[in-house]
Every structure is written in structure tokens, then in C-alpha cells.
Amino acid sequence: EIVGAGVTASCSVGQDAGAAGILEAMKLATKGQPPGGEKLGCILASANGSVKPDAGEGRAIAEFLGDADIPVTSIKPLVGETVGASGALQLAGALAILDGGLIPPMPNLSEPEAGLKLNLVVRRPLNRHVSRVLLNTIDPAGSVVALAVEAGK
């Protein structure tokens, strides 16, 4: 069930300034609730391996999380960059995490952005029951969509 959505637009998502639009979309999707609450169990990043956009999204996620220790992953290392289909695949990935209790790893991540304090899921899947996933979908042209998705009741 989609319980929150945030949509922003920034012509700078591929640049350092793009983090602000990504952060705002995440805040809108979670309705300002603190991420350290018991519900948010995972962030599904849009990260596709592009250095500047991924770094900007990483900074936005780190600022959004603060001190909360929430796992962060991306399905794009597993399925590739699918451009127009990425939003649908991100949602399918979030539903699979909610249903299966397994957070997929980013197997090819070898050098995360220096200085980012994120709980990145790498090498091995994380076996964890999750009741809410926050997913980001970022278009290179500047559209940012964040969705908060919960397991159905």
C-alpha cells in the first residue's frame, strides 16, 4: 500500500545541488515523520552507478536519516538502468522486500561515496522483516519521486 508520495523537480539532480530536491521528496513522502521510527525498515535508492547523481542522492539520504540506522540498497545493480521502467521496477522491488523479508544487496558496490554514513547493503542480502520501504526514483532530467510503501494489512 502506498502511504505517502513526494514529487519534486530540479534541473540539478545530476549535480551537487540536486540533493535538496531529493531530500524534499523523501520528506514529503514520509509526511515529516522521523526516519528512526519503528516503521521505516529500508530505503530503496535510485542509485544507478552514475557518480554525481548517486553521490547527491547519498547525501540526501544521509541528511534525511540523521543518526537512524536504516539499511539502504538499490535494485539497479541487479536489473540495470531501465530509464522509463525504473519506477515500476523500484515499486516491484519494494513490494518484494515487504513480502519476502529479504533486502537485496548491491553486489558491485566497491567504493561508496567517501564520508557518507549509510548502512549500505552490500555483498549479501539482509534477512530482515520490513513493514515500510521508502523508495526513490530519479530521472536524469530532474524529476524526483519518493514513495513510502507499507505491507498490506
PDB file of C-alpha atoms in Angstrom:
ATOM      1  CA  GLU A   1       0.000   0.000   0.000  1.00  0.00           C
ATOM      2  CA  ILE A   2       1.380   3.418  -0.954  1.00  0.00           C
ATOM      3  CA  VAL A   3       1.120   5.530   2.206  1.00  0.00           C
ATOM      4  CA  GLY A   4       2.998   8.617   1.074  1.00  0.00           C
ATOM      5  CA  ALA A   5       4.364  10.286  -2.022  1.00  0.00           C
ATOM      6  CA  GLY A   6       6.681  13.186  -2.686  1.00  0.00           C
ATOM      7  CA  VAL A   7       7.329  14.691  -6.095  1.00  0.00           C
ATOM      8  CA  THR A   8       9.842  17.425  -6.822  1.00  0.00           C
ATOM      9  CA  ALA A   9      11.660  18.740  -9.857  1.00  0.00           C
ATOM     10  CA  SER A  10      15.179  20.043 -10.016  1.00  0.00           C
ATOM     11  CA  CYS A  11      17.265  20.658 -13.095  1.00  0.00           C
ATOM     12  CA  SER A  12      20.303  19.869 -10.945  1.00  0.00           C
ATOM     13  CA  VAL A  13      19.686  16.266  -9.838  1.00  0.00           C
ATOM     14  CA  GLY A  14      22.903  15.249 -11.572  1.00  0.00           C
ATOM     15  CA  GLN A  15      24.849  17.962  -9.744  1.00  0.00           C
ATOM     16  CA  ASP A  16      25.689  18.675  -6.121  1.00  0.00           C
ATOM     17  CA  ALA A  17      22.656  20.951  -5.702  1.00  0.00           C
ATOM     18  CA  GLY A  18      20.270  18.129  -6.670  1.00  0.00           C
ATOM     19  CA  ALA A  19      20.382  16.622  -3.186  1.00  0.00           C
ATOM     20  CA  ALA A  20      17.945  19.281  -1.918  1.00  0.00           C
ATOM     21  CA  GLY A  21      15.169  18.157  -4.301  1.00  0.00           C
ATOM     22  CA  ILE A  22      15.729  14.508  -3.417  1.00  0.00           C
ATOM     23  CA  LEU A  23      15.643  15.284   0.308  1.00  0.00           C
ATOM     24  CA  GLU A  24      12.424  17.285  -0.097  1.00  0.00           C
ATOM     25  CA  ALA A  25      10.717  14.431  -1.977  1.00  0.00           C
ATOM     26  CA  MET A  26      11.650  11.975   0.809  1.00  0.00           C
ATOM     27  CA  LYS A  27      10.328  14.346   3.479  1.00  0.00           C
ATOM     28  CA  LEU A  28       7.066  14.772   1.565  1.00  0.00           C
ATOM     29  CA  ALA A  29       6.659  11.002   1.138  1.00  0.00           C
ATOM     30  CA  THR A  30       7.132  10.371   4.864  1.00  0.00           C
ATOM     31  CA  LYS A  31       4.970  13.337   5.872  1.00  0.00           C
ATOM     32  CA  GLY A  32       7.761  14.678   8.060  1.00  0.00           C
ATOM     33  CA  GLN A  33       7.838  11.599  10.315  1.00  0.00           C
ATOM     34  CA  PRO A  34      11.292  10.946  11.748  1.00  0.00           C
ATOM     35  CA  PRO A  35      13.026   8.107   9.869  1.00  0.00           C
ATOM     36  CA  GLY A  36      14.246   6.477  13.078  1.00  0.00           C
ATOM     37  CA  GLY A  37      10.706   5.428  13.927  1.00  0.00           C
ATOM     38  CA  GLU A  38       9.904   1.754  14.103  1.00  0.00           C
ATOM     39  CA  LYS A  39       8.080   1.642  10.758  1.00  0.00           C
ATOM     40  CA  LEU A  40      10.737   2.574   8.192  1.00  0.00           C
ATOM     41  CA  GLY A  41      12.784  -0.550   7.552  1.00  0.00           C
ATOM     42  CA  CYS A  42      14.650   0.169   4.326  1.00  0.00           C
ATOM     43  CA  ILE A  43      15.444   2.823   1.745  1.00  0.00           C
ATOM     44  CA  LEU A  44      15.485   1.678  -1.855  1.00  0.00           C
ATOM     45  CA  ALA A  45      17.728   4.200  -3.590  1.00  0.00           C
ATOM     46  CA  SER A  46      17.509   5.133  -7.240  1.00  0.00           C
ATOM     47  CA  ALA A  47      21.309   4.745  -7.483  1.00  0.00           C
ATOM     48  CA  ASN A  48      22.324   3.503 -10.903  1.00  0.00           C
ATOM     49  CA  GLY A  49      26.086   3.780 -10.647  1.00  0.00           C
ATOM     50  CA  SER A  50      26.417   7.331 -12.008  1.00  0.00           C
ATOM     51  CA  VAL A  51      28.956   9.085  -9.805  1.00  0.00           C
ATOM     52  CA  LYS A  52      27.492  12.590  -9.325  1.00  0.00           C
ATOM     53  CA  PRO A  53      23.776  11.668  -9.159  1.00  0.00           C
ATOM     54  CA  ASP A  54      24.462   8.758  -6.795  1.00  0.00           C
ATOM     55  CA  ALA A  55      26.606  10.970  -4.558  1.00  0.00           C
ATOM     56  CA  GLY A  56      23.863  13.612  -4.432  1.00  0.00           C
ATOM     57  CA  GLU A  57      21.236  11.011  -3.578  1.00  0.00           C
ATOM     58  CA  GLY A  58      23.560   9.518  -0.968  1.00  0.00           C
ATOM     59  CA  ARG A  59      23.993  12.911   0.700  1.00  0.00           C
ATOM     60  CA  ALA A  60      20.220  13.476   0.643  1.00  0.00           C
ATOM     61  CA  ILE A  61      19.581  10.064   2.217  1.00  0.00           C
ATOM     62  CA  ALA A  62      22.261  10.648   4.867  1.00  0.00           C
ATOM     63  CA  GLU A  63      20.744  14.021   5.785  1.00  0.00           C
ATOM     64  CA  PHE A  64      17.237  12.518   5.813  1.00  0.00           C
ATOM     65  CA  LEU A  65      18.284   9.637   8.099  1.00  0.00           C
ATOM     66  CA  GLY A  66      20.420  11.622  10.504  1.00  0.00           C
ATOM     67  CA  ASP A  67      21.523   9.091  13.129  1.00  0.00           C
ATOM     68  CA  ALA A  68      18.896   6.469  12.197  1.00  0.00           C
ATOM     69  CA  ASP A  69      20.458   3.143  11.220  1.00  0.00           C
ATOM     70  CA  ILE A  70      18.212   2.163   8.304  1.00  0.00           C
ATOM     71  CA  PRO A  71      19.514  -0.198   5.579  1.00  0.00           C
ATOM     72  CA  VAL A  72      19.952   1.390   2.142  1.00  0.00           C
ATOM     73  CA  THR A  73      20.074  -0.588  -1.090  1.00  0.00           C
ATOM     74  CA  SER A  74      19.304  -0.298  -4.797  1.00  0.00           C
ATOM     75  CA  ILE A  75      17.974  -2.845  -7.252  1.00  0.00           C
ATOM     76  CA  LYS A  76      19.676  -1.213 -10.239  1.00  0.00           C
ATOM     77  CA  PRO A  77      22.917  -3.183  -9.788  1.00  0.00           C
ATOM     78  CA  LEU A  78      20.732  -6.264 -10.231  1.00  0.00           C
ATOM     79  CA  VAL A  79      18.431  -5.132 -13.081  1.00  0.00           C
ATOM     80  CA  GLY A  80      20.356  -2.278 -14.685  1.00  0.00           C
ATOM     81  CA  GLU A  81      19.182   1.240 -15.511  1.00  0.00           C
ATOM     82  CA  THR A  82      15.799   0.799 -17.154  1.00  0.00           C
ATOM     83  CA  VAL A  83      15.012   4.523 -17.563  1.00  0.00           C
ATOM     84  CA  GLY A  84      11.210   4.764 -18.020  1.00  0.00           C
ATOM     85  CA  ALA A  85      10.546   1.394 -16.398  1.00  0.00           C
ATOM     86  CA  SER A  86      12.647   2.130 -13.320  1.00  0.00           C
ATOM     87  CA  GLY A  87       9.750   3.472 -11.228  1.00  0.00           C
ATOM     88  CA  ALA A  88       7.687   0.343 -11.792  1.00  0.00           C
ATOM     89  CA  LEU A  89      10.687  -1.890 -11.063  1.00  0.00           C
ATOM     90  CA  GLN A  90      11.516   0.098  -7.916  1.00  0.00           C
ATOM     91  CA  LEU A  91       7.940  -0.396  -6.713  1.00  0.00           C
ATOM     92  CA  ALA A  92       8.110  -4.125  -7.538  1.00  0.00           C
ATOM     93  CA  GLY A  93      11.385  -4.297  -5.616  1.00  0.00           C
ATOM     94  CA  ALA A  94       9.829  -2.566  -2.603  1.00  0.00           C
ATOM     95  CA  LEU A  95       6.886  -4.981  -2.647  1.00  0.00           C
ATOM     96  CA  ALA A  96       9.269  -7.951  -2.837  1.00  0.00           C
ATOM     97  CA  ILE A  97      11.188  -6.632   0.190  1.00  0.00           C
ATOM     98  CA  LEU A  98       7.938  -6.195   2.136  1.00  0.00           C
ATOM     99  CA  ASP A  99       6.682  -9.634   1.162  1.00  0.00           C
ATOM    100  CA  GLY A 100       9.874 -11.664   1.430  1.00  0.00           C
ATOM    101  CA  GLY A 101      11.744 -10.159   4.357  1.00  0.00           C
ATOM    102  CA  LEU A 102      14.944 -10.030   2.320  1.00  0.00           C
ATOM    103  CA  ILE A 103      16.729  -6.794   1.406  1.00  0.00           C
ATOM    104  CA  PRO A 104      18.802  -7.321  -1.743  1.00  0.00           C
ATOM    105  CA  PRO A 105      22.465  -6.287  -1.787  1.00  0.00           C
ATOM    106  CA  MET A 106      24.317  -4.018  -4.163  1.00  0.00           C
ATOM    107  CA  PRO A 107      26.865  -6.673  -5.173  1.00  0.00           C
ATOM    108  CA  ASN A 108      29.125  -4.481  -7.296  1.00  0.00           C
ATOM    109  CA  LEU A 109      29.436  -1.555  -4.899  1.00  0.00           C
ATOM    110  CA  SER A 110      33.127  -1.297  -4.124  1.00  0.00           C
ATOM    111  CA  GLU A 111      33.708   2.377  -3.397  1.00  0.00           C
ATOM    112  CA  PRO A 112      30.844   4.175  -1.651  1.00  0.00           C
ATOM    113  CA  GLU A 113      30.987   7.959  -1.553  1.00  0.00           C
ATOM    114  CA  ALA A 114      33.630   8.967   0.989  1.00  0.00           C
ATOM    115  CA  GLY A 115      32.285  10.347   4.231  1.00  0.00           C
ATOM    116  CA  LEU A 116      28.707   9.116   3.861  1.00  0.00           C
ATOM    117  CA  LYS A 117      27.468   7.362   6.951  1.00  0.00           C
ATOM    118  CA  LEU A 118      24.937   4.988   5.448  1.00  0.00           C
ATOM    119  CA  ASN A 119      24.081   1.395   6.313  1.00  0.00           C
ATOM    120  CA  LEU A 120      24.602   0.119   2.758  1.00  0.00           C
ATOM    121  CA  VAL A 121      23.561  -3.458   1.998  1.00  0.00           C
ATOM    122  CA  VAL A 122      26.474  -4.911   0.028  1.00  0.00           C
ATOM    123  CA  ARG A 123      27.708  -8.366  -0.943  1.00  0.00           C
ATOM    124  CA  ARG A 124      24.947 -10.349   0.824  1.00  0.00           C
ATOM    125  CA  PRO A 125      21.196  -9.889   1.215  1.00  0.00           C
ATOM    126  CA  LEU A 126      19.958  -8.767   4.600  1.00  0.00           C
ATOM    127  CA  ASN A 127      17.331 -11.026   6.125  1.00  0.00           C
ATOM    128  CA  ARG A 128      15.003  -8.648   7.936  1.00  0.00           C
ATOM    129  CA  HIS A 129      11.264  -8.187   8.320  1.00  0.00           C
ATOM    130  CA  VAL A 130      10.387  -4.768   6.950  1.00  0.00           C
ATOM    131  CA  SER A 131       6.999  -3.070   7.324  1.00  0.00           C
ATOM    132  CA  ARG A 132       7.769   0.120   5.342  1.00  0.00           C
ATOM    133  CA  VAL A 133      10.083   0.896   2.437  1.00  0.00           C
ATOM    134  CA  LEU A 134      10.907   4.368   1.174  1.00  0.00           C
ATOM    135  CA  LEU A 135      11.873   4.277  -2.496  1.00  0.00           C
ATOM    136  CA  ASN A 136      13.363   6.960  -4.706  1.00  0.00           C
ATOM    137  CA  THR A 137      13.057   7.244  -8.459  1.00  0.00           C
ATOM    138  CA  ILE A 138      15.140   9.964 -10.058  1.00  0.00           C
ATOM    139  CA  ASP A 139      15.013  10.971 -13.695  1.00  0.00           C
ATOM    140  CA  PRO A 140      18.183  12.483 -15.197  1.00  0.00           C
ATOM    141  CA  ALA A 141      16.066  15.392 -16.471  1.00  0.00           C
ATOM    142  CA  GLY A 142      15.204  16.401 -12.907  1.00  0.00           C
ATOM    143  CA  SER A 143      12.009  14.671 -11.801  1.00  0.00           C
ATOM    144  CA  VAL A 144      12.220  13.074  -8.365  1.00  0.00           C
ATOM    145  CA  VAL A 145       9.554  10.757  -6.949  1.00  0.00           C
ATOM    146  CA  ALA A 146       9.733   9.218  -3.479  1.00  0.00           C
ATOM    147  CA  LEU A 147       7.128   6.713  -2.320  1.00  0.00           C
ATOM    148  CA  ALA A 148       6.531   5.278   1.150  1.00  0.00           C
ATOM    149  CA  VAL A 149       5.155   1.762   0.761  1.00  0.00           C
ATOM    150  CA  GLU A 150       3.829  -0.489   3.528  1.00  0.00           C
ATOM    151  CA  ALA A 151       2.854  -4.120   3.668  1.00  0.00           C
ATOM    152  CA  GLY A 152      -0.891  -4.607   3.228  1.00  0.00           C
ATOM    153  CA  LYS A 153      -2.974  -5.324   6.264  1.00  0.00           C
TER     154      LYS A 153
END
